[in-house]
Coordinates of C-alpha atoms and ligand atoms in Angstrom, one line a residue:
M734 CA 173.3 -7.8 -178.4
A735 CA 175.7 -6.4 -175.8
R736 CA 179.1 -5.5 -177.2
I737 CA 181.8 -6.2 -174.6
V738 CA 185.5 -5.5 -175.0
V739 CA 187.8 -7.8 -173.1
I740 CA 191.2 -6.2 -172.2
S741 CA 193.8 -9.0 -171.5
T742 CA 196.7 -8.1 -169.3
G743 CA 198.1 -11.5 -168.3
G744 CA 198.0 -13.2 -164.8
T745 CA 197.4 -16.8 -163.9
I746 CA 194.3 -16.8 -166.1
A747 CA 196.8 -16.4 -169.0
S748 CA 199.6 -18.6 -167.5
R749 CA 201.0 -21.9 -168.6
W750 CA 203.7 -24.2 -167.1
Q751 CA 207.2 -23.0 -168.2
G752 CA 209.3 -25.9 -166.9
S753 CA 210.0 -24.4 -163.5
G754 CA 206.8 -22.4 -162.8
F755 CA 203.8 -20.8 -164.3
A756 CA 204.0 -17.6 -166.2
A757 CA 201.6 -15.5 -168.3
D758 CA 202.3 -16.1 -172.0
A759 CA 198.8 -16.6 -173.6
R760 CA 197.4 -14.0 -175.9
G761 CA 194.1 -12.4 -175.0
Q762 CA 192.3 -14.4 -177.8
E763 CA 193.6 -17.7 -176.3
V764 CA 192.3 -16.7 -172.9
M765 CA 189.0 -15.7 -174.4
A766 CA 188.7 -19.1 -176.2
T767 CA 188.7 -20.9 -172.9
A768 CA 185.4 -19.4 -171.8
A769 CA 181.8 -19.7 -172.9
V770 CA 180.2 -16.4 -174.0
P771 CA 176.7 -15.6 -172.5
E772 CA 173.8 -15.4 -174.9
D773 CA 173.3 -12.0 -176.5
V774 CA 176.9 -11.0 -175.9
T775 CA 179.6 -10.3 -178.6
V776 CA 183.2 -10.0 -177.6
E777 CA 186.2 -8.1 -178.9
V778 CA 189.6 -8.7 -177.4
V779 CA 192.3 -6.1 -176.8
D780 CA 195.6 -7.9 -176.2
L781 CA 197.2 -5.3 -174.0
F782 CA 200.0 -7.1 -172.0
S783 CA 201.0 -10.6 -171.0
V784 CA 202.3 -9.8 -167.5
N785 CA 202.0 -11.5 -164.1
S786 CA 200.6 -8.9 -161.9
P787 CA 203.4 -8.8 -159.2
R788 CA 205.5 -7.4 -162.1
L789 CA 203.1 -4.7 -163.1
T790 CA 204.4 -1.1 -162.9
T791 CA 202.6 2.2 -162.6
A792 CA 203.3 2.7 -166.3
H793 CA 201.3 -0.6 -167.1
Q794 CA 198.5 0.6 -164.8
L795 CA 198.3 4.0 -166.5
T796 CA 198.3 2.4 -169.9
L797 CA 195.4 0.1 -168.8
L798 CA 193.5 3.2 -167.4
R799 CA 193.9 5.0 -170.7
T800 CA 192.9 1.9 -172.7
V801 CA 189.7 1.6 -170.7
H802 CA 188.9 5.2 -171.4
D803 CA 189.7 4.8 -175.1
V804 CA 187.5 1.7 -175.4
L805 CA 184.6 3.5 -173.6
A806 CA 184.9 6.5 -175.9
D807 CA 183.0 4.3 -178.4
P808 CA 179.4 4.7 -177.5
G809 CA 178.6 1.4 -179.2
V810 CA 180.6 -0.5 -176.4
D811 CA 178.3 -1.7 -173.6
G812 CA 180.9 -2.8 -171.1
V813 CA 184.5 -3.7 -170.5
V814 CA 186.1 -6.8 -168.9
V815 CA 189.7 -6.8 -167.8
T816 CA 191.5 -10.1 -167.3
H817 CA 194.3 -9.5 -164.7
G818 CA 196.6 -11.3 -162.3
T819 CA 195.0 -11.6 -158.9
D820 CA 198.1 -10.5 -156.9
T821 CA 197.6 -6.8 -157.7
L822 CA 194.2 -6.8 -159.3
E823 CA 192.8 -4.7 -156.5
E824 CA 195.3 -1.9 -157.2
S825 CA 194.5 -1.7 -160.9
A826 CA 190.7 -2.0 -160.3
F827 CA 190.9 0.8 -157.6
L828 CA 192.9 3.0 -159.9
V829 CA 190.4 2.6 -162.8
D830 CA 187.5 3.2 -160.4
L831 CA 189.0 6.4 -159.1
H832 CA 188.8 7.8 -162.7
H833 CA 185.6 6.0 -163.8
D834 CA 182.7 8.3 -164.6
D835 CA 180.4 6.2 -166.8
P836 CA 177.4 4.0 -166.1
R837 CA 178.9 1.2 -168.2
P838 CA 180.7 -1.3 -166.1
V839 CA 184.4 -2.2 -166.1
V840 CA 184.7 -5.7 -164.6
F841 CA 188.0 -7.2 -163.5
T842 CA 188.5 -10.9 -163.2
G843 CA 191.3 -13.5 -163.2
A844 CA 191.9 -17.0 -161.9
Q845 CA 193.6 -18.9 -159.1
L846 CA 194.4 -21.8 -161.4
P847 CA 196.4 -21.5 -164.7
L848 CA 195.0 -21.5 -168.2
D849 CA 195.8 -25.2 -168.9
A850 CA 194.6 -26.5 -165.5
E851 CA 191.8 -29.2 -165.7
D852 CA 188.8 -27.7 -163.8
G853 CA 190.5 -24.3 -163.8
D854 CA 188.4 -21.4 -162.4
G855 CA 189.3 -19.0 -165.3
P856 CA 186.6 -19.9 -167.8
R857 CA 183.8 -19.6 -165.2
N858 CA 185.2 -16.3 -163.9
L859 CA 185.5 -14.9 -167.4
Y860 CA 181.9 -16.0 -168.3
D861 CA 180.7 -14.4 -165.1
A862 CA 182.6 -11.2 -165.8
L863 CA 181.1 -11.0 -169.3
L864 CA 177.6 -11.5 -167.9
T865 CA 178.3 -8.8 -165.3
A866 CA 179.6 -6.4 -167.9
A867 CA 176.5 -7.0 -170.1
R868 CA 173.8 -6.9 -167.5
T869 CA 174.8 -4.2 -164.9
R870 CA 174.9 -0.4 -165.0
G871 CA 175.9 2.3 -162.6
L872 CA 177.9 0.2 -160.2
G873 CA 181.4 1.5 -161.0
V874 CA 184.3 -0.7 -161.4
L875 CA 183.7 -4.3 -160.2
V876 CA 185.5 -7.5 -159.5
A877 CA 183.7 -10.7 -160.6
F878 CA 185.2 -13.8 -159.0
D879 CA 184.0 -17.2 -157.8
G880 CA 180.4 -16.4 -158.4
K881 CA 180.5 -13.1 -156.5
V882 CA 180.6 -9.5 -157.6
H883 CA 182.5 -7.0 -155.5
S884 CA 183.0 -3.3 -155.7
A885 CA 186.6 -2.3 -156.7
R886 CA 186.6 0.2 -153.8
G887 CA 187.3 -1.7 -150.6
T888 CA 187.9 -5.2 -152.2
V889 CA 191.2 -7.0 -151.6
K890 CA 192.7 -10.4 -152.3
T891 CA 192.0 -12.3 -149.1
Q892 CA 192.9 -15.9 -150.1
T893 CA 196.3 -16.9 -151.5
V894 CA 195.1 -20.1 -153.2
A895 CA 191.4 -20.7 -152.5
A896 CA 189.0 -20.0 -155.4
D897 CA 187.0 -17.5 -153.4
A898 CA 190.0 -15.1 -153.6
F899 CA 188.4 -11.6 -153.1
A900 CA 186.4 -9.9 -150.4
D901 CA 185.6 -6.5 -149.1
P902 CA 186.4 -6.7 -145.3
S903 CA 184.5 -3.5 -144.7
G904 CA 181.2 -4.2 -146.3
P905 CA 178.9 -6.7 -148.1
R906 CA 179.5 -7.7 -151.7
I907 CA 177.7 -6.1 -154.6
G908 CA 176.0 -9.2 -155.9
T909 CA 176.1 -12.9 -156.7
I910 CA 176.1 -14.7 -160.0
G911 CA 174.4 -18.1 -160.5
F912 CA 172.5 -19.9 -163.2
G913 CA 173.3 -17.2 -165.7
K914 CA 171.8 -14.4 -163.6
I915 CA 173.2 -11.7 -161.4
S916 CA 171.5 -10.6 -158.2
V917 CA 172.5 -7.1 -157.3
L918 CA 172.4 -6.8 -153.5
R919 CA 173.5 -3.2 -153.0
H920 CA 174.5 -0.1 -155.0
P921 CA 177.9 1.3 -153.9
R922 CA 178.1 5.0 -153.0
R923 CA 180.6 6.5 -155.4
P924 CA 182.5 9.8 -154.9
A925 CA 183.0 12.0 -158.0
A926 CA 185.6 10.7 -160.5
L927 CA 189.0 12.2 -160.7
P928 CA 190.3 13.6 -164.0
L929 CA 192.7 11.4 -165.9
P930 CA 196.3 12.0 -164.9
E931 CA 198.3 14.1 -167.4
A932 CA 200.1 11.8 -169.8
S933 CA 203.2 13.9 -169.8
S934 CA 203.9 14.0 -166.0
P935 CA 205.8 11.0 -164.7
P936 CA 204.1 9.4 -161.7
P937 CA 205.6 10.4 -158.3
R938 CA 207.5 7.8 -156.3
V939 CA 205.3 6.7 -153.4
D940 CA 206.6 4.2 -150.8
M941 CA 204.7 2.2 -148.2
V942 CA 206.2 1.5 -144.7
M943 CA 204.6 -0.7 -142.1
H944 CA 205.2 -0.2 -138.4
H945 CA 205.4 -3.2 -136.1
A946 CA 206.7 -4.1 -132.7
D947 CA 210.4 -3.1 -132.5
G948 CA 210.1 -1.2 -135.8
D949 CA 212.3 1.8 -136.2
A950 CA 212.5 4.7 -138.7
V951 CA 215.2 3.2 -140.9
L952 CA 212.9 2.2 -143.8
L953 CA 210.9 5.4 -143.7
N954 CA 214.0 7.5 -143.9
A955 CA 215.4 5.3 -146.7
A956 CA 212.2 6.0 -148.7
V957 CA 212.7 9.7 -148.2
D958 CA 216.4 9.4 -149.2
A959 CA 215.3 7.4 -152.3
G960 CA 213.3 10.4 -153.5
A961 CA 209.8 9.4 -152.4
Q962 CA 207.3 12.3 -152.9
G963 CA 204.7 10.4 -151.0
L964 CA 204.7 7.9 -148.1
V965 CA 202.0 5.7 -146.8
L966 CA 202.7 4.9 -143.1
V967 CA 200.8 1.7 -142.2
A968 CA 200.8 2.3 -138.4
T969 CA 199.3 0.1 -135.7
G970 CA 195.9 0.4 -134.0
A971 CA 194.3 3.9 -134.4
G972 CA 197.4 5.1 -136.3
N973 CA 200.1 4.7 -133.6
A974 CA 203.8 4.4 -133.9
T975 CA 206.9 5.4 -131.8
P976 CA 208.1 8.9 -131.0
E977 CA 211.1 8.2 -133.2
I978 CA 208.8 7.5 -136.2
V979 CA 206.7 10.6 -135.4
D980 CA 210.0 12.6 -135.6
A981 CA 210.9 10.9 -138.9
V982 CA 207.4 11.8 -140.3
A983 CA 207.9 15.5 -139.2
A984 CA 211.3 15.5 -140.9
A985 CA 209.8 14.0 -144.1
R986 CA 207.1 16.6 -144.1
A987 CA 209.7 19.4 -143.7
R988 CA 211.3 18.0 -146.9
G989 CA 208.0 18.4 -148.7
V990 CA 207.0 14.7 -148.6
L991 CA 203.3 14.0 -148.4
V992 CA 202.6 11.4 -145.7
A993 CA 199.4 9.4 -145.5
L994 CA 198.7 7.6 -142.3
T995 CA 196.7 4.4 -142.2
T996 CA 196.5 1.4 -140.0
R997 CA 197.3 -2.3 -140.1
V998 CA 193.8 -3.0 -138.6
Ligands
LIG220 N1 199.0 -15.6 -158.7 C1 198.7 -14.5 -159.5 C2 197.4 -14.7 -160.3 O1 196.5 -15.3 -159.7 C3 199.8 -14.2 -160.4 C4 199.5 -12.8 -160.9 O2 198.9 -12.0 -160.2 O3 199.8 -12.6 -162.1 O4 197.1 -14.3 -161.3

């Protein structure tokens, strides 16, 4: 038997109608009860949060990271599934992957349709995630969604409402799931894991600013004034912006702010 621990964090997969919208309110055990469990798999549930993922904070994400490590400290556990809102699933999955140094998989999943939807996608996604956690090794942190397995590194939400919500725009998926079987199509190259962040040090403020036609340095400077210790400048093309923004980056650097440059492309 494969022993899989499901860590429940909320999201649409745990959401019900609240009168004016859907919100995560189901316990992990309720979410788990919606799904079939693959043969030869036993499940234990950790009911960590009931949060819709646009409301997640770095503190939630660090708690999740430490919980994954605590769960995997038990050598009798064969794999972990994390149920999560789809909106920021890619952020949490990437964070856990940065610190993941274990052949046992951590598989993120969620749903586009709420817990009480007829024909919702949550039960199937959860079943597929359990299967992936039980049957794969050495692939790092994964996202199982709509019959596909993606690597946490590079995968983003690409569809707002469609069931096939995740993709890696820079590479092929890791595998496919169908008829109770997983076909692994490629093994991701994985850099060495980072050590776990110190529990005592508060996470630094990091802001993200996107450049666009007619964009100026107002938001970048506001981030620095707000105390950002790091900035991600999402520039255009090959990392281009205006001379005014280049000057603002130099001023931020002079104040000790670390600036990471990326591109909208
Ligand atoms: N729409 C989101 C979801 O699919 C809500 C969230 O991320 O919690 O789960």
